[in-house]
């Protein structure tokens, strides 16, 4: 069962606080973070703010078509919106999760989450929900 460790409604100017909270929770060299939310909820924007926190100058872009972007050799960013779990595995991207680093996975669904558990990957989940002109960020430890 998931444990909620952060639940707050914030504006765009507060995303850095969520990134700091996530950075304080991560306690491993290899961590998977599932980003869940509707279209245009701010999943890629969150990754961009995390990169900014870590002083990585590369701009995060949505990996919708490339399926994977790598920033500074330790932040990995995947997008499963147009990809099934089976395609993700067939392309070798599931194996990429074994690399040391932080792995952000946009659109990782329940099936993906259960496969992470089955194969021994620890994961966190960040749910981003639209709330008027702000966003509600919920960080759960799985």
Coordinates of C-alpha atoms in Angstrom, one line a residue:
X1 CA 0.0 0.0 0.0
X2 CA 1.2 3.5 -0.8
X3 CA 2.1 6.0 1.8
X4 CA 1.4 9.7 1.1
X5 CA 4.4 11.8 2.1
X6 CA 3.4 15.1 0.4
X7 CA 0.1 16.5 -0.6
X8 CA -0.2 20.2 -1.5
X9 CA -1.9 22.5 -4.0
X10 CA 0.6 25.0 -5.5
X11 CA 1.1 27.4 -8.4
X12 CA 3.8 27.2 -11.0
X13 CA 6.1 29.1 -8.6
X14 CA 5.9 26.4 -6.0
X15 CA 7.0 23.4 -8.2
X16 CA 10.6 23.9 -7.0
X17 CA 9.3 23.0 -3.4
X18 CA 7.9 19.7 -4.7
X19 CA 11.2 19.0 -6.5
X20 CA 13.1 19.7 -3.2
X21 CA 10.7 17.4 -1.3
X22 CA 11.3 14.6 -3.9
X23 CA 15.1 15.1 -3.7
X24 CA 14.9 14.7 0.1
X25 CA 12.9 11.5 -0.2
X26 CA 15.2 9.8 -2.7
X27 CA 17.6 7.6 -0.7
X28 CA 18.9 5.3 -3.4
X29 CA 21.3 5.6 -6.3
X30 CA 18.6 4.1 -8.5
X31 CA 15.1 5.3 -8.2
X32 CA 12.0 5.1 -10.4
X33 CA 9.5 8.0 -10.2
X34 CA 6.1 7.5 -11.9
X35 CA 4.5 10.7 -13.0
X36 CA 0.8 10.5 -13.4
X37 CA -1.7 13.2 -14.4
X38 CA -3.9 14.3 -17.3
X39 CA -2.6 15.8 -20.5
X40 CA -1.0 19.2 -19.9
X41 CA -1.0 18.7 -16.1
X42 CA 2.7 19.5 -15.8
X43 CA 4.6 16.2 -15.8
X44 CA 7.4 17.4 -18.1
X45 CA 7.4 20.8 -16.3
X46 CA 8.1 19.0 -13.1
X47 CA 11.0 17.1 -14.6
X48 CA 12.3 20.5 -15.9
X49 CA 12.1 22.0 -12.3
X50 CA 13.9 18.9 -10.9
X51 CA 16.7 19.4 -13.4
X52 CA 16.9 23.1 -12.4
X53 CA 17.2 22.1 -8.8
X54 CA 20.1 19.8 -9.6
X55 CA 21.7 22.6 -11.7
X56 CA 21.4 20.6 -14.9
X57 CA 21.2 23.2 -17.7
X58 CA 19.6 20.9 -20.3
X59 CA 15.9 21.7 -20.9
X60 CA 13.6 18.8 -20.3
X61 CA 11.4 18.0 -23.3
X62 CA 8.6 15.6 -23.5
X63 CA 9.9 12.2 -24.7
X64 CA 6.5 11.3 -26.2
X65 CA 8.0 10.3 -29.6
X66 CA 11.5 9.5 -28.6
X67 CA 10.2 7.5 -25.6
X68 CA 13.4 8.3 -23.6
X69 CA 15.5 11.4 -22.9
X70 CA 18.7 11.4 -20.9
X71 CA 19.9 14.4 -19.0
X72 CA 23.4 14.7 -17.6
X73 CA 23.9 10.9 -17.6
X74 CA 21.9 10.3 -14.5
X75 CA 18.4 11.6 -15.0
X76 CA 16.3 9.4 -17.4
X77 CA 12.9 10.6 -18.6
X78 CA 10.5 8.2 -20.3
X79 CA 7.0 8.6 -21.8
X80 CA 4.6 5.7 -22.1
X81 CA 1.7 7.7 -23.5
X82 CA 1.9 6.2 -27.0
X83 CA 3.6 3.0 -25.8
X84 CA 2.3 -0.2 -24.3
X85 CA 4.2 -2.0 -21.5
X86 CA 5.1 -4.7 -24.0
X87 CA 6.6 -2.2 -26.4
X88 CA 8.5 -0.6 -23.6
X89 CA 10.1 -4.0 -22.7
X90 CA 10.6 -5.0 -26.4
X91 CA 12.6 -1.8 -27.0
X92 CA 14.9 -2.6 -24.0
X93 CA 13.7 0.4 -22.0
X94 CA 12.7 -1.7 -19.0
X95 CA 16.3 -2.8 -18.8
X96 CA 17.3 0.9 -18.8
X97 CA 15.7 1.2 -15.3
X98 CA 18.6 -0.9 -13.9
X99 CA 21.0 2.0 -14.7
X100 CA 22.1 4.1 -11.7
X101 CA 20.1 7.3 -11.8
X102 CA 16.8 8.8 -11.4
X103 CA 14.1 7.5 -13.8
X104 CA 11.0 9.6 -14.4
X105 CA 8.3 7.7 -16.2
X106 CA 5.3 9.7 -17.5
X107 CA 2.1 7.7 -17.9
X108 CA 3.3 4.7 -16.0
X109 CA 0.0 2.9 -15.2
X110 CA -1.0 0.3 -12.7
X111 CA 0.4 -2.6 -14.9
X112 CA 3.7 -0.8 -15.1
X113 CA 3.7 -0.2 -11.4
X114 CA 3.0 -3.9 -10.6
X115 CA 5.8 -5.0 -13.0
X116 CA 8.2 -2.7 -11.1
X117 CA 7.3 -4.4 -7.9
X118 CA 7.5 -7.9 -9.5
X119 CA 11.0 -7.2 -10.7
X120 CA 12.2 -5.6 -7.4
X121 CA 12.3 -1.9 -8.4
X122 CA 11.5 0.6 -5.7
X123 CA 9.3 3.4 -7.0
X124 CA 7.7 6.6 -5.9
X125 CA 4.6 8.1 -7.5
X126 CA 3.8 11.7 -8.1
X127 CA 0.2 12.4 -9.0
X128 CA -0.4 15.8 -10.5
X129 CA -4.1 16.9 -10.5
X130 CA -5.4 20.1 -12.0
X131 CA -7.0 22.3 -9.3
X132 CA -8.4 25.5 -10.8
X133 CA -5.3 27.4 -12.1
X134 CA -3.0 25.5 -9.8
X135 CA -1.9 21.9 -9.4
X136 CA -2.2 19.4 -6.6
X137 CA 1.0 17.3 -6.1
X138 CA 0.7 14.1 -4.2
X139 CA 3.9 12.1 -3.6
X140 CA 3.4 8.5 -2.6
X141 CA 6.0 5.9 -1.6
X142 CA 5.1 2.5 -3.0

